[in-house]
mmCIF file of C-alpha atoms and ligand atoms in Angstrom:
data_model
loop_
_atom_site.group_PDB
_atom_site.id
_atom_site.type_symbol
_atom_site.label_atom_id
_atom_site.label_comp_id
_atom_site.label_asym_id
_atom_site.label_seq_id
_atom_site.Cartn_x
_atom_site.Cartn_y
_atom_site.Cartn_z
ATOM 1 C CA MET A 80 33.479 -25.717 4.374
ATOM 2 C CA GLU A 81 34.848 -26.124 7.891
ATOM 3 C CA ILE A 82 35.517 -22.836 9.649
ATOM 4 C CA ARG A 83 36.649 -24.496 12.847
ATOM 5 C CA LYS A 84 36.250 -27.941 14.304
ATOM 6 C CA ASN A 85 32.473 -28.673 14.421
ATOM 7 C CA ILE A 86 31.580 -25.342 12.767
ATOM 8 C CA TYR A 87 30.846 -25.106 9.068
ATOM 9 C CA SER A 88 29.837 -22.573 6.474
ATOM 10 C CA VAL A 89 26.964 -24.015 4.431
ATOM 11 C CA ARG A 90 26.332 -20.792 2.536
ATOM 12 C CA ALA A 91 25.132 -20.161 -1.001
ATOM 13 C CA VAL A 92 27.154 -17.898 -3.296
ATOM 14 C CA ASP A 93 25.054 -15.689 -5.594
ATOM 15 C CA GLY A 94 27.880 -14.321 -7.696
ATOM 16 C CA GLY A 95 25.667 -13.215 -10.579
ATOM 17 C CA ILE A 96 23.198 -10.964 -8.785
ATOM 18 C CA ARG A 97 23.681 -7.342 -9.831
ATOM 19 C CA ILE A 98 20.639 -5.604 -8.293
ATOM 20 C CA PHE A 99 19.681 -6.551 -4.741
ATOM 21 C CA HIS A 100 16.337 -4.909 -3.861
ATOM 22 C CA GLY A 101 17.304 -1.752 -5.732
ATOM 23 C CA TYR A 102 20.920 -1.747 -4.595
ATOM 24 C CA GLU A 103 23.717 -2.485 -7.065
ATOM 25 C CA THR A 104 25.889 -5.486 -6.160
ATOM 26 C CA PRO A 105 28.713 -5.372 -8.711
ATOM 27 C CA VAL A 106 30.415 -8.539 -7.419
ATOM 28 C CA GLY A 107 27.287 -10.413 -6.303
ATOM 29 C CA THR A 108 26.782 -11.583 -2.748
ATOM 30 C CA THR A 109 26.545 -14.617 -0.516
ATOM 31 C CA TYR A 110 23.757 -15.809 1.777
ATOM 32 C CA ASN A 111 25.684 -17.144 4.725
ATOM 33 C CA SER A 112 24.386 -20.011 6.768
ATOM 34 C CA TYR A 113 26.392 -21.750 9.482
ATOM 35 C CA LEU A 114 26.119 -25.228 10.916
ATOM 36 C CA VAL A 115 27.319 -25.984 14.444
ATOM 37 C CA VAL A 116 27.607 -29.694 15.190
ATOM 38 C CA ASP A 117 27.345 -30.667 18.844
ATOM 39 C CA GLU A 118 25.248 -33.182 20.785
ATOM 40 C CA ARG A 119 22.449 -31.265 19.089
ATOM 41 C CA VAL A 120 22.889 -29.691 15.656
ATOM 42 C CA THR A 121 22.185 -26.003 15.096
ATOM 43 C CA LEU A 122 21.749 -24.186 11.806
ATOM 44 C CA ILE A 123 22.241 -20.418 11.989
ATOM 45 C CA ASP A 124 20.433 -18.364 9.354
ATOM 46 C CA LEU A 125 19.218 -19.682 6.035
ATOM 47 C CA VAL A 126 19.475 -18.569 2.410
ATOM 48 C CA LYS A 127 17.281 -17.048 -0.280
ATOM 49 C CA ALA A 128 14.546 -19.437 -1.511
ATOM 50 C CA PRO A 129 16.095 -20.289 -4.920
ATOM 51 C CA PHE A 130 19.229 -21.486 -3.106
ATOM 52 C CA ALA A 131 17.446 -23.888 -0.732
ATOM 53 C CA ASP A 132 18.740 -26.939 -2.650
ATOM 54 C CA THR A 133 22.309 -25.687 -2.337
ATOM 55 C CA LEU A 134 21.862 -25.199 1.391
ATOM 56 C CA ILE A 135 20.402 -28.667 1.885
ATOM 57 C CA LYS A 136 23.166 -30.227 -0.208
ATOM 58 C CA ASN A 137 25.812 -28.418 1.870
ATOM 59 C CA ILE A 138 24.165 -29.469 5.154
ATOM 60 C CA LYS A 139 23.975 -33.092 4.050
ATOM 61 C CA ALA A 140 27.639 -33.038 3.018
ATOM 62 C CA VAL A 141 28.408 -32.387 6.705
ATOM 63 C CA LEU A 142 25.647 -34.269 8.503
ATOM 64 C CA GLY A 143 24.818 -37.106 6.166
ATOM 65 C CA GLY A 144 21.500 -38.429 7.430
ATOM 66 C CA ARG A 145 21.701 -36.781 10.840
ATOM 67 C CA PRO A 146 18.965 -34.185 11.407
ATOM 68 C CA VAL A 147 19.160 -30.490 12.220
ATOM 69 C CA ASP A 148 17.717 -29.932 15.716
ATOM 70 C CA TYR A 149 17.650 -26.136 15.966
ATOM 71 C CA ILE A 150 17.417 -23.294 13.494
ATOM 72 C CA ILE A 151 18.441 -19.875 14.770
ATOM 73 C CA CYS A 152 16.787 -17.234 12.625
ATOM 74 C CA ASN A 153 18.616 -13.980 13.300
ATOM 75 C CA HIS A 154 16.578 -12.083 10.722
ATOM 76 C CA VAL A 155 13.344 -12.542 8.796
ATOM 77 C CA GLU A 156 14.281 -10.818 5.528
ATOM 78 C CA PRO A 157 13.858 -13.411 2.752
ATOM 79 C CA ASP A 158 17.530 -13.492 1.796
ATOM 80 C CA HIS A 159 18.000 -15.213 5.186
ATOM 81 C CA SER A 160 14.697 -17.012 5.662
ATOM 82 C CA GLY A 161 13.466 -17.842 2.140
ATOM 83 C CA ALA A 162 14.656 -21.445 2.390
ATOM 84 C CA LEU A 163 12.649 -22.086 5.588
ATOM 85 C CA PRO A 164 9.791 -24.076 3.980
ATOM 86 C CA GLU A 165 12.263 -26.386 2.214
ATOM 87 C CA ILE A 166 14.389 -26.790 5.323
ATOM 88 C CA ILE A 167 11.364 -27.624 7.467
ATOM 89 C CA LYS A 168 10.261 -30.140 4.826
ATOM 90 C CA GLU A 169 13.710 -31.754 5.139
ATOM 91 C CA TYR A 170 13.997 -31.432 8.945
ATOM 92 C CA PRO A 171 10.395 -31.304 10.236
ATOM 93 C CA SER A 172 11.326 -31.657 13.904
ATOM 94 C CA ALA A 173 13.713 -28.664 13.931
ATOM 95 C CA ALA A 174 12.661 -25.889 16.309
ATOM 96 C CA VAL A 175 13.154 -22.307 15.177
ATOM 97 C CA TYR A 176 14.681 -19.737 17.560
ATOM 98 C CA GLY A 177 14.328 -15.990 17.094
ATOM 99 C CA THR A 178 12.884 -12.787 18.507
ATOM 100 C CA ALA A 179 9.149 -12.184 18.937
ATOM 101 C CA ASN A 180 9.237 -9.961 15.850
ATOM 102 C CA CYS A 181 10.987 -12.733 13.991
ATOM 103 C CA GLU A 182 8.130 -15.105 14.723
ATOM 104 C CA LYS A 183 5.580 -12.551 13.470
ATOM 105 C CA GLY A 184 7.534 -12.091 10.260
ATOM 106 C CA LEU A 185 8.124 -15.775 9.605
ATOM 107 C CA ARG A 186 4.507 -16.714 10.223
ATOM 108 C CA ALA A 187 3.391 -13.975 7.823
ATOM 109 C CA TYR A 188 5.912 -14.784 5.092
ATOM 110 C CA TYR A 189 5.462 -18.575 5.189
ATOM 111 C CA PRO A 190 1.887 -19.216 6.389
ATOM 112 C CA GLY A 191 1.769 -22.830 5.223
ATOM 113 C CA CYS A 192 4.966 -23.826 7.004
ATOM 114 C CA LYS A 193 4.504 -25.618 10.349
ATOM 115 C CA TYR A 194 7.234 -25.641 13.005
ATOM 116 C CA GLU A 195 7.804 -24.993 16.689
ATOM 117 C CA PHE A 196 8.995 -21.445 17.326
ATOM 118 C CA VAL A 197 10.908 -20.522 20.493
ATOM 119 C CA LYS A 198 11.035 -16.817 21.273
ATOM 120 C CA VAL A 199 14.341 -15.629 22.659
ATOM 121 C CA GLY A 200 15.694 -12.385 24.055
ATOM 122 C CA LYS A 201 18.910 -11.117 25.529
ATOM 123 C CA CYS A 202 18.777 -13.207 28.734
ATOM 124 C CA ASP A 203 18.110 -16.488 26.964
ATOM 125 C CA THR A 204 20.542 -19.212 26.044
ATOM 126 C CA LEU A 205 20.427 -22.354 23.971
ATOM 127 C CA PRO A 206 22.665 -25.176 25.244
ATOM 128 C CA THR A 207 23.505 -27.834 22.678
ATOM 129 C CA GLY A 208 26.015 -30.015 24.596
ATOM 130 C CA ARG A 209 29.485 -28.559 24.901
ATOM 131 C CA TYR A 210 28.295 -25.280 23.392
ATOM 132 C CA THR A 211 25.837 -22.636 24.566
ATOM 133 C CA PHE A 212 24.430 -19.934 22.318
ATOM 134 C CA SER A 213 23.319 -16.585 23.645
ATOM 135 C CA PHE A 214 21.305 -13.960 21.841
ATOM 136 C CA ILE A 215 21.801 -10.252 21.277
ATOM 137 C CA PRO A 216 18.663 -8.571 19.925
ATOM 138 C CA MET A 217 19.624 -5.667 17.671
ATOM 139 C CA PRO A 218 16.288 -4.106 16.677
ATOM 140 C CA MET A 219 16.541 -1.914 13.575
ATOM 141 C CA VAL A 220 19.973 -3.139 12.627
ATOM 142 C CA HIS A 221 18.290 -3.165 10.312
ATOM 143 C CA TRP A 222 14.789 -4.643 10.830
ATOM 144 C CA PRO A 223 12.718 -4.874 14.050
ATOM 145 C CA ASP A 224 13.367 -8.624 14.302
ATOM 146 C CA SER A 225 17.146 -8.500 13.820
ATOM 147 C CA MET A 226 19.473 -10.165 16.312
ATOM 148 C CA SER A 227 22.996 -11.567 16.589
ATOM 149 C CA THR A 228 23.981 -14.870 18.169
ATOM 150 C CA TYR A 229 27.119 -15.417 20.230
ATOM 151 C CA LEU A 230 28.926 -18.696 20.751
ATOM 152 C CA ARG A 231 31.011 -18.098 23.861
ATOM 153 C CA GLU A 232 33.075 -21.301 23.840
ATOM 154 C CA GLU A 233 34.416 -20.480 20.370
ATOM 155 C CA LYS A 234 34.306 -16.656 20.699
ATOM 156 C CA ILE A 235 32.255 -16.376 17.514
ATOM 157 C CA LEU A 236 29.666 -13.695 16.830
ATOM 158 C CA PHE A 237 27.081 -14.594 14.208
ATOM 159 C CA SER A 238 26.254 -10.990 13.394
ATOM 160 C CA ASN A 239 23.694 -11.434 10.614
ATOM 161 C CA ASP A 240 23.460 -8.277 8.442
ATOM 162 C CA ALA A 241 25.651 -6.209 10.781
ATOM 163 C CA LEU A 242 29.310 -6.082 9.693
ATOM 164 C CA GLY A 243 28.474 -7.750 6.372
ATOM 165 C CA GLN A 244 29.564 -6.991 2.854
ATOM 166 C CA HIS A 245 28.127 -7.897 -0.545
ATOM 167 C CA ILE A 246 31.037 -9.925 -1.923
ATOM 168 C CA GLY A 247 30.098 -12.952 -4.008
ATOM 169 C CA THR A 248 33.449 -13.879 -5.526
ATOM 170 C CA GLY A 249 34.073 -16.991 -3.459
ATOM 171 C CA GLU A 250 36.407 -15.866 -0.673
ATOM 172 C CA LEU A 251 35.486 -17.216 2.767
ATOM 173 C CA PHE A 252 37.761 -15.247 5.142
ATOM 174 C CA ASP A 253 38.781 -11.585 5.258
ATOM 175 C CA GLY A 254 42.466 -12.531 4.981
ATOM 176 C CA GLU A 255 41.842 -13.541 1.361
ATOM 177 C CA LEU A 256 41.052 -9.933 0.438
ATOM 178 C CA SER A 257 43.051 -6.714 0.561
ATOM 179 C CA PRO A 258 41.936 -4.549 3.494
ATOM 180 C CA ASP A 259 41.222 -1.620 1.117
ATOM 181 C CA TYR A 260 38.845 -3.742 -0.927
ATOM 182 C CA LEU A 261 37.201 -5.280 2.136
ATOM 183 C CA PHE A 262 36.480 -1.895 3.729
ATOM 184 C CA ASP A 263 35.347 -0.412 0.422
ATOM 185 C CA ARG A 264 32.749 -3.182 0.088
ATOM 186 C CA ALA A 265 31.802 -2.906 3.784
ATOM 187 C CA GLY A 266 31.383 0.871 3.404
ATOM 188 C CA ASP A 267 29.216 0.390 0.333
ATOM 189 C CA TYR A 268 27.043 -2.005 2.359
ATOM 190 C CA TYR A 269 26.879 0.319 5.379
ATOM 191 C CA ALA A 270 25.924 3.348 3.263
ATOM 192 C CA ASN A 271 23.161 1.521 1.441
ATOM 193 C CA ILE A 272 21.670 -0.545 4.276
ATOM 194 C CA VAL A 273 22.767 0.424 7.764
ATOM 195 C CA LEU A 274 23.257 4.204 7.558
ATOM 196 C CA PRO A 275 19.804 5.279 8.835
ATOM 197 C CA PHE A 276 20.259 3.266 12.024
ATOM 198 C CA GLY A 277 23.249 4.930 13.674
ATOM 199 C CA ALA A 278 21.640 5.089 17.136
ATOM 200 C CA GLN A 279 20.787 1.393 16.999
ATOM 201 C CA VAL A 280 24.258 0.454 15.749
ATOM 202 C CA LYS A 281 25.725 2.413 18.648
ATOM 203 C CA LYS A 282 23.671 0.354 21.093
ATOM 204 C CA LEU A 283 24.793 -2.834 19.415
ATOM 205 C CA LEU A 284 28.472 -1.869 19.607
ATOM 206 C CA GLU A 285 28.053 -1.020 23.287
ATOM 207 C CA GLY A 286 26.507 -4.448 23.838
ATOM 208 C CA LEU A 287 29.428 -6.160 22.076
ATOM 209 C CA ARG A 288 32.063 -4.314 24.076
ATOM 210 C CA ASP A 289 32.267 -6.952 26.813
ATOM 211 C CA LEU A 290 32.313 -9.940 24.501
ATOM 212 C CA ASP A 291 35.496 -11.709 23.569
ATOM 213 C CA ILE A 292 35.207 -12.008 19.784
ATOM 214 C CA GLU A 293 37.698 -13.904 17.650
ATOM 215 C CA LEU A 294 35.541 -14.378 14.580
ATOM 216 C CA VAL A 295 32.592 -12.464 13.184
ATOM 217 C CA CYS A 296 30.403 -14.577 10.927
ATOM 218 C CA PRO A 297 28.034 -12.207 9.101
ATOM 219 C CA SER A 298 25.166 -13.188 6.834
ATOM 220 C CA HIS A 299 26.767 -11.689 3.707
ATOM 221 C CA GLY A 300 30.340 -11.746 2.495
ATOM 222 C CA VAL A 301 33.470 -12.939 4.224
ATOM 223 C CA ILE A 302 34.075 -14.008 7.822
ATOM 224 C CA LEU A 303 36.027 -11.410 9.775
ATOM 225 C CA GLY A 304 39.064 -12.473 11.761
ATOM 226 C CA ARG A 305 41.994 -10.101 12.002
ATOM 227 C CA ASN A 306 39.985 -7.200 10.541
ATOM 228 C CA THR A 307 37.330 -7.345 13.258
ATOM 229 C CA PRO A 308 38.730 -4.520 15.450
ATOM 230 C CA LEU A 309 39.117 -2.212 12.456
ATOM 231 C CA MET A 310 35.635 -3.055 11.190
ATOM 232 C CA LEU A 311 34.162 -2.206 14.615
ATOM 233 C CA GLN A 312 36.124 1.061 14.574
ATOM 234 C CA LYS A 313 34.830 1.875 11.068
ATOM 235 C CA TYR A 314 31.266 1.225 12.226
ATOM 236 C CA ALA A 315 31.845 3.561 15.177
ATOM 237 C CA GLU A 316 32.931 6.292 12.737
ATOM 238 C CA TRP A 317 30.161 5.684 10.222
ATOM 239 C CA LEU A 318 27.419 5.620 12.853
ATOM 240 C CA ASN A 319 28.477 9.113 13.919
ATOM 241 C CA ASP A 320 28.447 10.378 10.298
ATOM 242 C CA LYS A 321 32.133 11.164 10.625
ATOM 243 C CA THR A 322 33.120 12.688 7.272
ATOM 244 C CA ASP A 323 36.179 14.103 5.561
ATOM 245 C CA ASP A 324 35.973 17.913 5.535
ATOM 246 C CA ASN A 325 38.040 17.975 2.352
ATOM 247 C CA LYS A 326 36.014 15.533 0.339
ATOM 248 C CA ALA A 327 33.279 16.484 -2.161
ATOM 249 C CA VAL A 328 31.063 14.275 -4.293
ATOM 250 C CA ILE A 329 29.356 15.834 -7.298
ATOM 251 C CA ILE A 330 26.368 13.855 -8.513
ATOM 252 C CA TYR A 331 24.458 14.904 -11.607
ATOM 253 C CA ASP A 332 22.717 14.090 -14.854
ATOM 254 C CA THR A 333 22.729 16.155 -17.998
ATOM 255 C CA MET A 334 20.699 16.582 -21.214
ATOM 256 C CA TRP A 335 22.900 18.572 -23.615
ATOM 257 C CA GLY A 336 26.066 18.904 -21.565
ATOM 258 C CA THR A 337 25.648 22.198 -19.707
ATOM 259 C CA THR A 338 24.980 20.628 -16.306
ATOM 260 C CA ARG A 339 27.989 18.371 -16.943
ATOM 261 C CA LYS A 340 30.093 21.480 -17.576
ATOM 262 C CA LEU A 341 28.819 22.963 -14.308
ATOM 263 C CA ALA A 342 29.818 19.769 -12.525
ATOM 264 C CA GLU A 343 33.287 19.957 -14.023
ATOM 265 C CA LYS A 344 33.657 23.638 -13.097
ATOM 266 C CA LEU A 345 32.648 22.903 -9.501
ATOM 267 C CA SER A 346 35.118 20.028 -9.478
ATOM 268 C CA GLU A 347 37.945 22.289 -10.700
ATOM 269 C CA GLU A 348 37.030 24.957 -8.186
ATOM 270 C CA TYR A 349 36.999 22.596 -5.205
ATOM 271 C CA ALA A 350 40.054 20.630 -6.341
ATOM 272 C CA GLY A 351 41.786 24.019 -6.532
ATOM 273 C CA LYS A 352 40.893 24.538 -2.874
ATOM 274 C CA GLY A 353 42.584 21.251 -1.964
ATOM 275 C CA PHE A 354 39.483 19.014 -1.921
ATOM 276 C CA SER A 355 39.412 15.469 -3.144
ATOM 277 C CA VAL A 356 36.513 15.487 -5.599
ATOM 278 C CA GLU A 357 34.605 12.714 -7.323
ATOM 279 C CA ILE A 358 32.103 13.361 -10.117
ATOM 280 C CA ILE A 359 29.346 10.824 -10.719
ATOM 281 C CA ASN A 360 27.029 10.910 -13.739
ATOM 282 C CA LEU A 361 23.796 9.153 -12.799
ATOM 283 C CA SER A 362 23.293 8.015 -16.401
ATOM 284 C CA GLU A 363 26.479 6.005 -16.052
ATOM 285 C CA ARG A 364 26.458 4.910 -12.411
ATOM 286 C CA HIS A 365 23.742 3.451 -10.207
ATOM 287 C CA HIS A 366 22.344 5.639 -7.424
ATOM 288 C CA SER A 367 23.594 3.137 -4.817
ATOM 289 C CA TYR A 368 27.152 3.642 -6.097
ATOM 290 C CA ALA A 369 26.730 7.391 -5.562
ATOM 291 C CA MET A 370 25.383 6.672 -2.077
ATOM 292 C CA ALA A 371 28.455 4.638 -1.164
ATOM 293 C CA ARG A 372 30.799 7.320 -2.449
ATOM 294 C CA LEU A 373 29.257 9.992 -0.235
ATOM 295 C CA LEU A 374 29.561 7.941 2.971
ATOM 296 C CA GLU A 375 32.697 9.799 4.051
ATOM 297 C CA ALA A 376 32.225 13.060 2.082
ATOM 298 C CA LYS A 377 31.302 16.271 3.863
ATOM 299 C CA TYR A 378 30.221 18.063 0.667
ATOM 300 C CA ILE A 379 27.408 16.714 -1.507
ATOM 301 C CA PHE A 380 26.639 18.639 -4.703
ATOM 302 C CA VAL A 381 23.680 17.553 -6.819
ATOM 303 C CA GLY A 382 22.850 18.830 -10.300
ATOM 304 C CA SER A 383 20.173 18.455 -12.936
ATOM 305 C CA PRO A 384 18.866 20.417 -15.870
ATOM 306 C CA THR A 385 15.166 21.268 -15.893
ATOM 307 C CA LEU A 386 13.112 18.760 -17.858
ATOM 308 C CA ASN A 387 9.356 19.387 -18.151
ATOM 309 C CA ASN A 388 9.497 21.678 -15.107
ATOM 310 C CA GLN A 389 11.192 18.957 -13.023
ATOM 311 C CA MET A 390 14.639 17.613 -12.274
ATOM 312 C CA MET A 391 15.656 14.585 -14.344
ATOM 313 C CA PRO A 392 14.212 11.281 -13.072
ATOM 314 C CA THR A 393 17.682 9.824 -12.399
ATOM 315 C CA VAL A 394 18.410 12.706 -10.038
ATOM 316 C CA SER A 395 14.998 12.499 -8.435
ATOM 317 C CA ALA A 396 15.504 8.765 -7.823
ATOM 318 C CA PHE A 397 18.906 9.374 -6.287
ATOM 319 C CA LEU A 398 17.580 12.090 -3.974
ATOM 320 C CA THR A 399 14.639 9.949 -2.852
ATOM 321 C CA TYR A 400 17.030 7.092 -2.142
ATOM 322 C CA MET A 401 19.587 9.261 -0.344
ATOM 323 C CA LYS A 402 16.978 11.030 1.773
ATOM 324 C CA GLY A 403 15.700 7.673 3.040
ATOM 325 C CA LEU A 404 19.210 6.676 4.092
ATOM 326 C CA LYS A 405 19.495 9.857 6.182
ATOM 327 C CA PRO A 406 23.096 11.038 5.860
ATOM 328 C CA LYS A 407 23.733 13.793 8.399
ATOM 329 C CA ASN A 408 26.148 16.659 9.034
ATOM 330 C CA ARG A 409 26.712 17.443 5.359
ATOM 331 C CA VAL A 410 27.066 20.566 3.265
ATOM 332 C CA GLY A 411 24.869 20.627 0.154
ATOM 333 C CA LEU A 412 24.812 22.545 -3.085
ATOM 334 C CA ALA A 413 22.267 22.374 -5.918
ATOM 335 C CA PHE A 414 23.212 23.176 -9.481
ATOM 336 C CA GLY A 415 21.820 22.841 -12.988
ATOM 337 C CA SER A 416 21.007 24.424 -16.310
ATOM 338 C CA TYR A 417 17.774 25.430 -17.966
ATOM 339 C CA GLY A 418 16.376 27.177 -21.005
ATOM 340 C CA TRP A 419 13.292 28.985 -19.752
ATOM 341 C CA SER A 420 11.513 27.900 -16.537
ATOM 342 C CA GLY A 421 14.427 26.445 -14.481
ATOM 343 C CA GLU A 422 12.684 24.700 -11.569
ATOM 344 C CA SER A 423 15.147 21.841 -11.059
ATOM 345 C CA VAL A 424 17.776 23.688 -9.016
ATOM 346 C CA GLY A 425 15.229 24.957 -6.508
ATOM 347 C CA GLN A 426 13.716 21.494 -6.216
ATOM 348 C CA ILE A 427 17.106 19.895 -5.560
ATOM 349 C CA ASN A 428 17.971 22.627 -3.096
ATOM 350 C CA ASP A 429 14.723 21.955 -1.216
ATOM 351 C CA VAL A 430 15.416 18.224 -0.930
ATOM 352 C CA LEU A 431 18.996 18.709 0.261
ATOM 353 C CA ALA A 432 17.846 21.325 2.770
ATOM 354 C CA SER A 433 15.127 18.948 3.989
ATOM 355 C CA CYS A 434 17.900 16.438 4.790
ATOM 356 C CA GLY A 435 19.218 18.983 7.287
ATOM 357 C CA PHE A 436 22.270 19.867 5.191
ATOM 358 C CA GLU A 437 23.922 23.247 5.525
ATOM 359 C CA MET A 438 23.277 24.732 2.079
ATOM 360 C CA LEU A 439 25.640 26.667 -0.161
ATOM 361 C CA GLU A 440 24.393 29.156 -2.763
ATOM 362 C CA PRO A 441 22.899 27.278 -5.755
ATOM 363 C CA VAL A 442 24.653 27.477 -9.122
ATOM 364 C CA LYS A 443 22.571 27.920 -12.291
ATOM 365 C CA ALA A 444 23.273 28.330 -15.988
ATOM 366 C CA VAL A 445 20.929 29.395 -18.788
ATOM 367 C CA TRP A 446 21.336 27.347 -21.981
ATOM 368 C CA ASN A 447 25.109 27.046 -21.912
ATOM 369 C CA ILE A 448 28.377 28.109 -20.335
ATOM 370 C CA GLU A 449 31.803 28.478 -21.871
ATOM 371 C CA ASN A 450 34.118 25.520 -21.564
HETATM 372 FE FE1 LIG B 125 20.589 -9.549 4.318
HETATM 373 FE FE2 LIG B 125 18.274 -7.623 5.913
HETATM 374 O O1 LIG B 125 18.868 -9.018 4.816
#
């Protein structure tokens, strides 16, 4: 699909994937790869290994028998590099461009694959004829090897995982989606992938400030045109853990309904104070959904009954996941029911406190509470 004259999307759409390394993708995703045709031909980012045939078919539909000269690998993670062995088999003379960490990763992931690797950093460029690519390393957005690539003549930023969204329903440009939906999916992606790296995202945004950007071509989801300024503004808010002081998310699991009743009572209480409240039962929703919903919430309440002297495994999994994603500047509350020993509430309280949250008084119930 032509994005602009000489510039093509040769992506693979993975509309059926529902769990992406532990993260729920309710509408699938895409693995975006871009082809820039000039005196020399450049392929930017690849796709997951099972989609290598699709990528090669899409490249050949543009190039016919002409070879790919350069492969820019913005990121080693296998959803963007898995097709490398097949691509090198098809285009053995293509040189691969990436950061020093990218080379380490690629050599380790694909030891049998032979190719020339050219290390690049922020002062390097790759001229291809009428076009020149420049490189913007963005370490830990979200891996050490990550970088973006800028095509000045066309004002296009190939941003890799930054500014992406897991949307695998076939749309190519942001204008094909409602802004609410686009930013909901982008927020889900930020909360589950980018959130721990606020300081690094800040550096990246500072580095992009002086670039003239008309299109952002990320490695997942749709290409950003008119929504680019708002997406950059959203990132600036998310990286600072800017939250809504009147928003609470109540996340829980329950055995015989008492912890559910506690969740509902807390919801009524906070709704009565003017909060917008969302309740999420972890038996019904994936922990990554809960993570996305708390991205902009100041108040995070977590509940579990005590089961075998522990919190329920769904709640434990959620807390482990959330703690790793490092949300900051939140207010926490632990709640739950028990029959005799009642350890779960204290355990939840400890985890929330260890995240640096300001803690409210825990709420407990023995056996049952009135409706
Ligand atoms: Fe989309 Fe970090 O891979």
